[in-house]
mmCIF file of C-alpha atoms and ligand atoms in Angstrom:
data_model
loop_
_atom_site.group_PDB
_atom_site.id
_atom_site.type_symbol
_atom_site.label_atom_id
_atom_site.label_comp_id
_atom_site.label_asym_id
_atom_site.label_seq_id
_atom_site.Cartn_x
_atom_site.Cartn_y
_atom_site.Cartn_z
ATOM 1 C CA MET A 1 -27.935 -1.851 69.399
ATOM 2 C CA THR A 2 -29.037 -0.260 72.656
ATOM 3 C CA ARG A 3 -32.170 1.903 72.788
ATOM 4 C CA HIS A 4 -30.354 5.262 72.822
ATOM 5 C CA LEU A 5 -27.332 6.895 71.219
ATOM 6 C CA LEU A 6 -25.995 9.186 73.923
ATOM 7 C CA SER A 7 -22.229 8.893 73.650
ATOM 8 C CA ALA A 8 -19.658 7.638 71.174
ATOM 9 C CA ALA A 9 -18.303 5.612 74.085
ATOM 10 C CA ASP A 10 -21.460 3.468 73.950
ATOM 11 C CA LEU A 11 -20.377 2.080 70.573
ATOM 12 C CA ASP A 12 -18.022 -0.867 70.342
ATOM 13 C CA ALA A 13 -16.162 -1.477 67.093
ATOM 14 C CA ALA A 14 -18.683 -4.035 65.807
ATOM 15 C CA THR A 15 -21.683 -1.758 66.422
ATOM 16 C CA ALA A 16 -19.967 1.291 64.932
ATOM 17 C CA THR A 17 -18.975 -0.729 61.856
ATOM 18 C CA MET A 18 -22.549 -2.003 61.501
ATOM 19 C CA ILE A 19 -23.792 1.615 61.533
ATOM 20 C CA LEU A 20 -21.244 2.619 58.882
ATOM 21 C CA ASP A 21 -22.149 -0.384 56.701
ATOM 22 C CA THR A 22 -25.862 0.405 57.030
ATOM 23 C CA ALA A 23 -25.148 4.060 56.173
ATOM 24 C CA GLN A 24 -23.436 2.866 53.006
ATOM 25 C CA GLU A 25 -26.632 1.059 52.001
ATOM 26 C CA MET A 26 -28.643 4.184 52.794
ATOM 27 C CA ALA A 27 -26.277 6.240 50.628
ATOM 28 C CA ASN A 28 -26.935 3.927 47.679
ATOM 29 C CA LEU A 29 -30.595 4.869 48.016
ATOM 30 C CA ALA A 30 -29.751 8.539 47.448
ATOM 31 C CA GLY A 31 -28.921 7.663 43.837
ATOM 32 C CA HIS A 32 -32.448 6.327 43.216
ATOM 33 C CA GLN A 33 -35.234 8.452 41.814
ATOM 34 C CA VAL A 34 -37.477 7.718 44.807
ATOM 35 C CA LYS A 35 -35.306 8.363 47.833
ATOM 36 C CA LYS A 36 -37.733 7.013 50.411
ATOM 37 C CA LEU A 37 -37.904 3.790 52.400
ATOM 38 C CA PRO A 38 -41.145 2.833 54.185
ATOM 39 C CA THR A 39 -39.321 1.515 57.274
ATOM 40 C CA LEU A 40 -40.445 4.098 59.838
ATOM 41 C CA ARG A 41 -43.958 4.715 58.507
ATOM 42 C CA GLY A 42 -46.266 5.623 61.394
ATOM 43 C CA ARG A 43 -43.382 6.392 63.752
ATOM 44 C CA THR A 44 -42.778 9.870 65.159
ATOM 45 C CA VAL A 45 -39.374 11.496 65.432
ATOM 46 C CA VAL A 46 -39.120 14.755 67.402
ATOM 47 C CA ASN A 47 -36.235 17.155 66.806
ATOM 48 C CA LEU A 48 -35.804 18.966 70.125
ATOM 49 C CA PHE A 49 -33.291 21.770 69.605
ATOM 50 C CA TYR A 50 -32.383 24.089 72.481
ATOM 51 C CA GLU A 51 -29.308 25.376 70.641
ATOM 52 C CA ASP A 52 -28.853 26.779 67.167
ATOM 53 C CA SER A 53 -28.159 24.336 64.398
ATOM 54 C CA THR A 54 -28.243 24.296 60.624
ATOM 55 C CA ARG A 55 -26.656 21.068 59.421
ATOM 56 C CA THR A 56 -27.519 18.694 62.247
ATOM 57 C CA ARG A 57 -31.198 19.615 62.501
ATOM 58 C CA ILE A 58 -31.827 19.564 58.750
ATOM 59 C CA SER A 59 -29.849 16.356 58.428
ATOM 60 C CA PHE A 60 -31.873 14.524 61.086
ATOM 61 C CA GLU A 61 -35.076 15.832 59.533
ATOM 62 C CA ALA A 62 -34.082 14.663 56.055
ATOM 63 C CA ALA A 63 -32.980 11.290 57.451
ATOM 64 C CA ALA A 64 -36.250 10.678 59.311
ATOM 65 C CA LYS A 65 -38.318 11.756 56.309
ATOM 66 C CA ARG A 66 -36.417 9.478 53.938
ATOM 67 C CA LEU A 67 -37.387 6.637 56.257
ATOM 68 C CA SER A 68 -41.055 7.816 56.063
ATOM 69 C CA ALA A 69 -41.310 8.842 59.738
ATOM 70 C CA ASP A 70 -43.486 11.748 60.840
ATOM 71 C CA VAL A 71 -41.179 14.539 61.968
ATOM 72 C CA ILE A 72 -41.956 17.210 64.536
ATOM 73 C CA ASN A 73 -39.478 20.066 64.788
ATOM 74 C CA PHE A 74 -39.381 21.728 68.152
ATOM 75 C CA SER A 75 -37.070 24.652 68.740
ATOM 76 C CA ALA A 76 -36.787 26.248 72.148
ATOM 77 C CA LYS A 77 -37.288 29.704 70.661
ATOM 78 C CA GLY A 78 -41.003 30.324 70.264
ATOM 79 C CA SER A 79 -41.986 27.426 72.543
ATOM 80 C CA SER A 80 -42.980 27.313 76.205
ATOM 81 C CA VAL A 81 -39.306 26.874 77.032
ATOM 82 C CA SER A 82 -39.014 30.632 76.720
ATOM 83 C CA LYS A 83 -41.742 30.779 79.391
ATOM 84 C CA GLY A 84 -39.465 28.764 81.664
ATOM 85 C CA GLU A 85 -40.770 25.253 81.078
ATOM 86 C CA SER A 86 -38.267 22.687 82.286
ATOM 87 C CA LEU A 87 -36.685 19.951 80.192
ATOM 88 C CA LYS A 88 -38.581 17.403 82.270
ATOM 89 C CA ASP A 89 -41.982 18.957 81.576
ATOM 90 C CA THR A 90 -41.141 19.215 77.896
ATOM 91 C CA ALA A 91 -40.106 15.550 77.958
ATOM 92 C CA LEU A 92 -43.411 14.545 79.535
ATOM 93 C CA THR A 93 -45.256 16.451 76.811
ATOM 94 C CA LEU A 94 -43.313 14.600 74.112
ATOM 95 C CA GLN A 95 -43.983 11.360 75.907
ATOM 96 C CA ALA A 96 -47.715 12.102 75.965
ATOM 97 C CA MET A 97 -47.592 12.719 72.211
ATOM 98 C CA GLY A 98 -46.051 9.311 71.652
ATOM 99 C CA ALA A 99 -42.630 10.253 70.321
ATOM 100 C CA ASP A 100 -40.776 7.122 69.201
ATOM 101 C CA ALA A 101 -37.475 8.975 69.043
ATOM 102 C CA VAL A 102 -36.277 12.303 70.399
ATOM 103 C CA VAL A 103 -33.258 13.927 68.784
ATOM 104 C CA VAL A 104 -31.962 16.436 71.297
ATOM 105 C CA ARG A 105 -29.452 19.281 71.205
ATOM 106 C CA HIS A 106 -28.971 21.123 74.461
ATOM 107 C CA PRO A 107 -26.430 23.563 75.928
ATOM 108 C CA ALA A 108 -26.053 21.463 79.095
ATOM 109 C CA ALA A 109 -23.775 18.434 79.094
ATOM 110 C CA GLY A 110 -25.760 15.391 80.174
ATOM 111 C CA ALA A 111 -29.207 16.691 79.134
ATOM 112 C CA PRO A 112 -29.791 13.763 76.711
ATOM 113 C CA HIS A 113 -28.949 11.288 79.505
ATOM 114 C CA ARG A 114 -31.549 12.907 81.755
ATOM 115 C CA LEU A 115 -34.099 12.914 78.967
ATOM 116 C CA ALA A 116 -33.522 9.204 78.363
ATOM 117 C CA GLY A 117 -34.793 8.568 81.885
ATOM 118 C CA TRP A 118 -38.049 10.415 81.261
ATOM 119 C CA VAL A 119 -39.257 9.118 77.898
ATOM 120 C CA ASP A 120 -40.006 5.632 76.606
ATOM 121 C CA GLY A 121 -38.688 6.312 73.111
ATOM 122 C CA SER A 122 -35.103 6.371 71.888
ATOM 123 C CA VAL A 123 -32.989 9.417 72.649
ATOM 124 C CA LEU A 124 -30.325 10.523 70.175
ATOM 125 C CA ASN A 125 -27.747 13.025 71.334
ATOM 126 C CA ALA A 126 -27.350 15.730 68.659
ATOM 127 C CA GLY A 127 -24.857 17.694 70.767
ATOM 128 C CA ASP A 128 -24.896 18.397 74.508
ATOM 129 C CA GLY A 129 -22.881 21.438 75.522
ATOM 130 C CA THR A 130 -19.166 20.804 75.251
ATOM 131 C CA HIS A 131 -19.678 17.109 75.944
ATOM 132 C CA GLU A 132 -20.539 14.878 72.954
ATOM 133 C CA HIS A 133 -21.908 14.739 69.431
ATOM 134 C CA PRO A 134 -21.832 11.046 68.505
ATOM 135 C CA THR A 135 -23.532 11.210 65.086
ATOM 136 C CA GLN A 136 -20.975 13.809 63.979
ATOM 137 C CA ALA A 137 -18.177 11.388 64.874
ATOM 138 C CA LEU A 138 -19.963 8.626 62.957
ATOM 139 C CA LEU A 139 -20.348 10.762 59.838
ATOM 140 C CA ASP A 140 -16.702 11.798 60.083
ATOM 141 C CA ALA A 141 -15.591 8.158 60.328
ATOM 142 C CA TYR A 142 -17.888 7.323 57.423
ATOM 143 C CA THR A 143 -16.308 10.096 55.326
ATOM 144 C CA MET A 144 -12.782 8.847 56.104
ATOM 145 C CA ARG A 145 -13.730 5.308 55.182
ATOM 146 C CA ALA A 146 -15.426 6.433 51.951
ATOM 147 C CA ARG A 147 -12.418 8.490 50.843
ATOM 148 C CA LEU A 148 -9.477 6.492 52.204
ATOM 149 C CA GLY A 149 -10.965 2.986 52.351
ATOM 150 C CA ARG A 150 -10.459 2.425 56.077
ATOM 151 C CA VAL A 151 -10.378 4.036 59.498
ATOM 152 C CA ALA A 152 -8.087 1.613 61.354
ATOM 153 C CA GLY A 153 -4.476 2.679 61.150
ATOM 154 C CA LEU A 154 -5.190 6.228 59.937
ATOM 155 C CA HIS A 155 -3.441 9.113 61.665
ATOM 156 C CA VAL A 156 -6.099 11.736 62.376
ATOM 157 C CA VAL A 157 -4.970 15.166 63.577
ATOM 158 C CA ILE A 158 -7.700 17.178 65.323
ATOM 159 C CA VAL A 159 -6.835 20.868 65.520
ATOM 160 C CA GLY A 160 -8.069 23.870 67.454
ATOM 161 C CA ASP A 161 -10.564 24.552 70.211
ATOM 162 C CA VAL A 162 -10.546 21.069 71.736
ATOM 163 C CA LEU A 163 -11.606 22.415 75.118
ATOM 164 C CA HIS A 164 -15.070 23.463 73.914
ATOM 165 C CA SER A 165 -15.547 20.825 71.222
ATOM 166 C CA ARG A 166 -18.057 18.018 71.565
ATOM 167 C CA VAL A 167 -17.056 17.051 68.029
ATOM 168 C CA ALA A 168 -13.472 16.445 69.163
ATOM 169 C CA ARG A 169 -14.564 14.483 72.216
ATOM 170 C CA SER A 170 -16.849 12.124 70.300
ATOM 171 C CA ASN A 171 -14.291 11.730 67.523
ATOM 172 C CA VAL A 172 -11.475 10.853 69.907
ATOM 173 C CA LEU A 173 -13.640 8.147 71.453
ATOM 174 C CA LEU A 174 -14.977 6.661 68.224
ATOM 175 C CA LEU A 175 -11.752 6.874 66.229
ATOM 176 C CA SER A 176 -9.832 5.159 69.018
ATOM 177 C CA THR A 177 -12.453 2.400 69.123
ATOM 178 C CA LEU A 178 -12.093 1.959 65.369
ATOM 179 C CA GLY A 179 -8.300 1.723 65.589
ATOM 180 C CA ALA A 180 -7.187 5.132 64.287
ATOM 181 C CA LYS A 181 -4.302 7.032 65.877
ATOM 182 C CA VAL A 182 -5.379 10.492 67.017
ATOM 183 C CA THR A 183 -3.217 13.540 67.726
ATOM 184 C CA LEU A 184 -4.791 16.621 69.284
ATOM 185 C CA VAL A 185 -3.268 19.986 68.395
ATOM 186 C CA GLY A 186 -4.126 23.448 69.703
ATOM 187 C CA PRO A 187 -2.940 26.286 71.896
ATOM 188 C CA PRO A 188 -2.291 25.089 75.469
ATOM 189 C CA THR A 189 -5.183 27.242 76.732
ATOM 190 C CA LEU A 190 -7.622 25.340 74.486
ATOM 191 C CA LEU A 191 -5.994 21.945 74.878
ATOM 192 C CA PRO A 192 -5.474 20.998 78.510
ATOM 193 C CA VAL A 193 -3.483 17.766 78.584
ATOM 194 C CA ASP A 194 -5.483 16.318 81.480
ATOM 195 C CA ILE A 195 -8.698 16.638 79.439
ATOM 196 C CA ALA A 196 -7.149 14.858 76.488
ATOM 197 C CA THR A 197 -5.656 12.018 78.478
ATOM 198 C CA ALA A 198 -8.796 11.575 80.582
ATOM 199 C CA LEU A 199 -10.664 10.719 77.381
ATOM 200 C CA VAL A 200 -8.298 8.136 76.003
ATOM 201 C CA PRO A 201 -5.152 7.336 77.984
ATOM 202 C CA GLY A 202 -1.973 7.791 76.012
ATOM 203 C CA ILE A 203 -3.471 10.027 73.323
ATOM 204 C CA SER A 204 -0.906 12.234 71.564
ATOM 205 C CA VAL A 205 -0.969 15.981 72.142
ATOM 206 C CA SER A 206 1.062 18.591 70.255
ATOM 207 C CA TYR A 207 1.215 22.380 70.263
ATOM 208 C CA ASP A 208 3.048 22.526 66.937
ATOM 209 C CA LEU A 209 0.759 22.104 63.925
ATOM 210 C CA ASP A 210 3.528 22.342 61.315
ATOM 211 C CA ALA A 211 5.400 19.473 62.941
ATOM 212 C CA VAL A 212 2.529 16.972 62.744
ATOM 213 C CA LEU A 213 1.070 17.800 59.311
ATOM 214 C CA PRO A 214 3.561 15.801 57.171
ATOM 215 C CA ASP A 215 2.504 12.632 58.995
ATOM 216 C CA ALA A 216 -1.309 13.125 58.861
ATOM 217 C CA ASP A 217 -3.817 11.138 56.822
ATOM 218 C CA VAL A 218 -6.658 13.377 57.957
ATOM 219 C CA VAL A 219 -6.617 16.838 59.477
ATOM 220 C CA MET A 220 -9.849 17.832 61.174
ATOM 221 C CA MET A 221 -10.194 21.552 61.869
ATOM 222 C CA LEU A 222 -12.454 22.640 64.737
ATOM 223 C CA ARG A 223 -14.428 25.848 64.885
ATOM 224 C CA VAL A 224 -13.235 28.359 67.446
ATOM 225 C CA GLN A 225 -16.350 28.383 69.670
ATOM 226 C CA ARG A 226 -16.468 31.999 70.746
ATOM 227 C CA GLU A 227 -19.981 31.632 72.146
ATOM 228 C CA ARG A 228 -18.648 29.205 74.770
ATOM 229 C CA MET A 229 -15.643 31.323 75.728
ATOM 230 C CA THR A 230 -15.885 33.217 78.980
ATOM 231 C CA ASP A 231 -12.217 34.138 78.954
ATOM 232 C CA SER A 232 -9.711 35.247 76.415
ATOM 233 C CA PHE A 233 -7.937 32.092 75.343
ATOM 234 C CA PHE A 234 -5.644 33.610 72.698
ATOM 235 C CA PRO A 235 -4.321 37.121 71.991
ATOM 236 C CA SER A 236 -6.211 37.801 68.748
ATOM 237 C CA ALA A 237 -7.945 36.093 65.839
ATOM 238 C CA ARG A 238 -4.942 36.950 63.685
ATOM 239 C CA GLU A 239 -2.498 35.384 66.100
ATOM 240 C CA TYR A 240 -4.670 32.259 66.344
ATOM 241 C CA ALA A 241 -4.839 31.935 62.546
ATOM 242 C CA ARG A 242 -1.078 32.404 62.257
ATOM 243 C CA ARG A 243 -0.294 29.561 64.681
ATOM 244 C CA TYR A 244 -3.230 27.172 64.287
ATOM 245 C CA GLY A 245 -5.131 28.130 61.146
ATOM 246 C CA LEU A 246 -4.902 25.851 58.113
ATOM 247 C CA ASP A 247 -3.876 28.039 55.170
ATOM 248 C CA GLY A 248 -2.591 27.147 51.694
ATOM 249 C CA PRO A 249 1.129 26.840 52.527
ATOM 250 C CA ARG A 250 0.349 24.655 55.565
ATOM 251 C CA MET A 251 -2.019 22.464 53.560
ATOM 252 C CA ARG A 252 0.855 21.799 51.140
ATOM 253 C CA ARG A 253 2.820 20.220 53.990
ATOM 254 C CA LEU A 254 0.263 17.406 54.067
ATOM 255 C CA PRO A 255 0.873 14.142 52.221
ATOM 256 C CA GLU A 256 -0.740 13.977 48.762
ATOM 257 C CA HIS A 257 -3.628 11.735 49.871
ATOM 258 C CA ALA A 258 -4.499 13.563 53.116
ATOM 259 C CA LEU A 259 -8.007 14.918 53.708
ATOM 260 C CA VAL A 260 -9.096 18.197 55.270
ATOM 261 C CA MET A 261 -12.287 17.991 57.325
ATOM 262 C CA HIS A 262 -14.403 20.502 59.246
ATOM 263 C CA PRO A 263 -17.789 19.837 60.895
ATOM 264 C CA GLY A 264 -19.089 23.320 60.025
ATOM 265 C CA PRO A 265 -20.007 26.049 60.594
ATOM 266 C CA MET A 266 -16.603 27.452 59.579
ATOM 267 C CA ASN A 267 -14.905 30.676 60.569
ATOM 268 C CA ARG A 268 -13.323 31.186 57.167
ATOM 269 C CA GLY A 269 -10.009 32.980 57.491
ATOM 270 C CA MET A 270 -9.593 31.951 61.108
ATOM 271 C CA GLU A 271 -9.207 28.204 61.648
ATOM 272 C CA ILE A 272 -9.388 27.503 57.904
ATOM 273 C CA ALA A 273 -8.519 29.610 54.848
ATOM 274 C CA PRO A 274 -11.066 29.775 52.000
ATOM 275 C CA GLU A 275 -8.436 28.323 49.636
ATOM 276 C CA VAL A 276 -8.267 25.218 51.843
ATOM 277 C CA ALA A 277 -12.001 24.907 52.550
ATOM 278 C CA ASP A 278 -12.731 24.972 48.825
ATOM 279 C CA SER A 279 -9.845 22.709 47.758
ATOM 280 C CA ALA A 280 -10.118 19.180 46.352
ATOM 281 C CA ARG A 281 -8.821 17.757 49.654
ATOM 282 C CA SER A 282 -11.687 19.279 51.581
ATOM 283 C CA THR A 283 -14.549 16.905 52.447
ATOM 284 C CA ILE A 284 -16.697 19.567 54.102
ATOM 285 C CA VAL A 285 -19.653 19.313 51.713
ATOM 286 C CA GLU A 286 -19.388 15.511 51.566
ATOM 287 C CA GLN A 287 -19.535 15.389 55.361
ATOM 288 C CA VAL A 288 -22.936 17.084 55.222
ATOM 289 C CA ALA A 289 -24.258 14.641 52.609
ATOM 290 C CA ASN A 290 -22.864 11.680 54.532
ATOM 291 C CA GLY A 291 -24.540 12.987 57.680
ATOM 292 C CA VAL A 292 -27.954 12.184 56.228
ATOM 293 C CA SER A 293 -26.984 8.574 55.407
ATOM 294 C CA VAL A 294 -25.421 8.040 58.826
ATOM 295 C CA ARG A 295 -28.446 9.451 60.668
ATOM 296 C CA MET A 296 -30.761 7.306 58.551
ATOM 297 C CA ALA A 297 -28.705 4.293 59.608
ATOM 298 C CA VAL A 298 -28.859 5.223 63.295
ATOM 299 C CA LEU A 299 -32.626 5.873 63.231
ATOM 300 C CA TYR A 300 -33.180 2.667 61.283
ATOM 301 C CA LEU A 301 -31.132 0.561 63.683
ATOM 302 C CA LEU A 302 -32.612 2.136 66.817
ATOM 303 C CA LEU A 303 -36.238 2.161 65.673
ATOM 304 C CA GLY A 304 -36.576 -0.115 62.691
ATOM 305 C CA GLY A 305 -36.639 -3.321 64.663
ATOM 306 C CA LYS A 306 -39.474 -2.361 66.980
ATOM 307 C CA PRO A 307 -43.120 -3.051 66.176
ATOM 308 C CA SER A 308 -45.171 0.085 65.517
HETATM 309 C C1 NCD B 1 -20.745 21.300 65.494
HETATM 310 C C2 NCD B 1 -21.616 21.398 66.725
HETATM 311 O O1 NCD B 1 -22.648 22.035 66.711
HETATM 312 O O2 NCD B 1 -21.193 20.804 67.678
HETATM 313 N N1 NCD B 1 -21.380 21.516 64.288
HETATM 314 C C3 NCD B 1 -22.165 20.546 63.758
HETATM 315 O O3 NCD B 1 -22.884 19.845 64.423
HETATM 316 N N2 NCD B 1 -22.061 20.390 62.422
HETATM 317 C C4 NCD B 1 -19.492 22.036 65.611
HETATM 318 C C5 NCD B 1 -19.513 23.494 65.866
HETATM 319 O O4 NCD B 1 -20.521 24.104 66.210
HETATM 320 O O5 NCD B 1 -18.438 24.079 65.732
#
């Protein structure tokens, strides 16, 4: 593997499969009484979060700790960032402290790439603006494989606010690499065709959720990212839910085996109804658990091989 994980596009099928296989081994460890491996003892992992996060930050922290690394959590609130310190100066500070890996979430697309040029350690992109979130795509692929036995050949329907979704972008890239067929669905204002086709040429786009559901193996609902919206992209929350929300009757249009996924946090009642989120088809809680195994695998593969 390369030194950093910045984009899902950096992963070829063999590397992605190796990560998923390693994550499976890490998951087996979760069943043991002692959940720790000594692999990253003496190594330092810094969680550098400039944007809010619940799942991703805790997940990376749990993953690093299960590999026995020392973990430093840095959040922009309450740090010198609020005094105007630049990303570069923060990076130099981390560098001086000897960080072996920096897990970064930042509102600006491309921030992890810049950071990778300033530190010697590995940089892991934990979400950069509307750009990418590669470990989310890996944990989603892992969840599909665990539940359905494979990723290649699956029809994955990604629904909602594609325009603002780094989760969608990384998933489109990784799922295509792994041989799944992806259809993007959403209102035209949140799903510009040129954006979709620029990612993966020939990707399917639909504005009619009901039409694609009967043919889906997986339906992945995206959060409507109001905090990134500078415009009004749809008439009302009610109208959005009526056209693009996954409610009980719509869920029943899915084939028997089909999964419902959501990266969280959810807007219950908007893109997903509580009845659906809490149903047996929903993998939402499993996705969180799988996130720890996948991030352990990524940290292990990026750092484990290097001498301390
Ligand atoms: C996503 C994110 O932050 O990009 N959540 C996550 O990492 N679990 C999706 C979102 O915020 O909607």
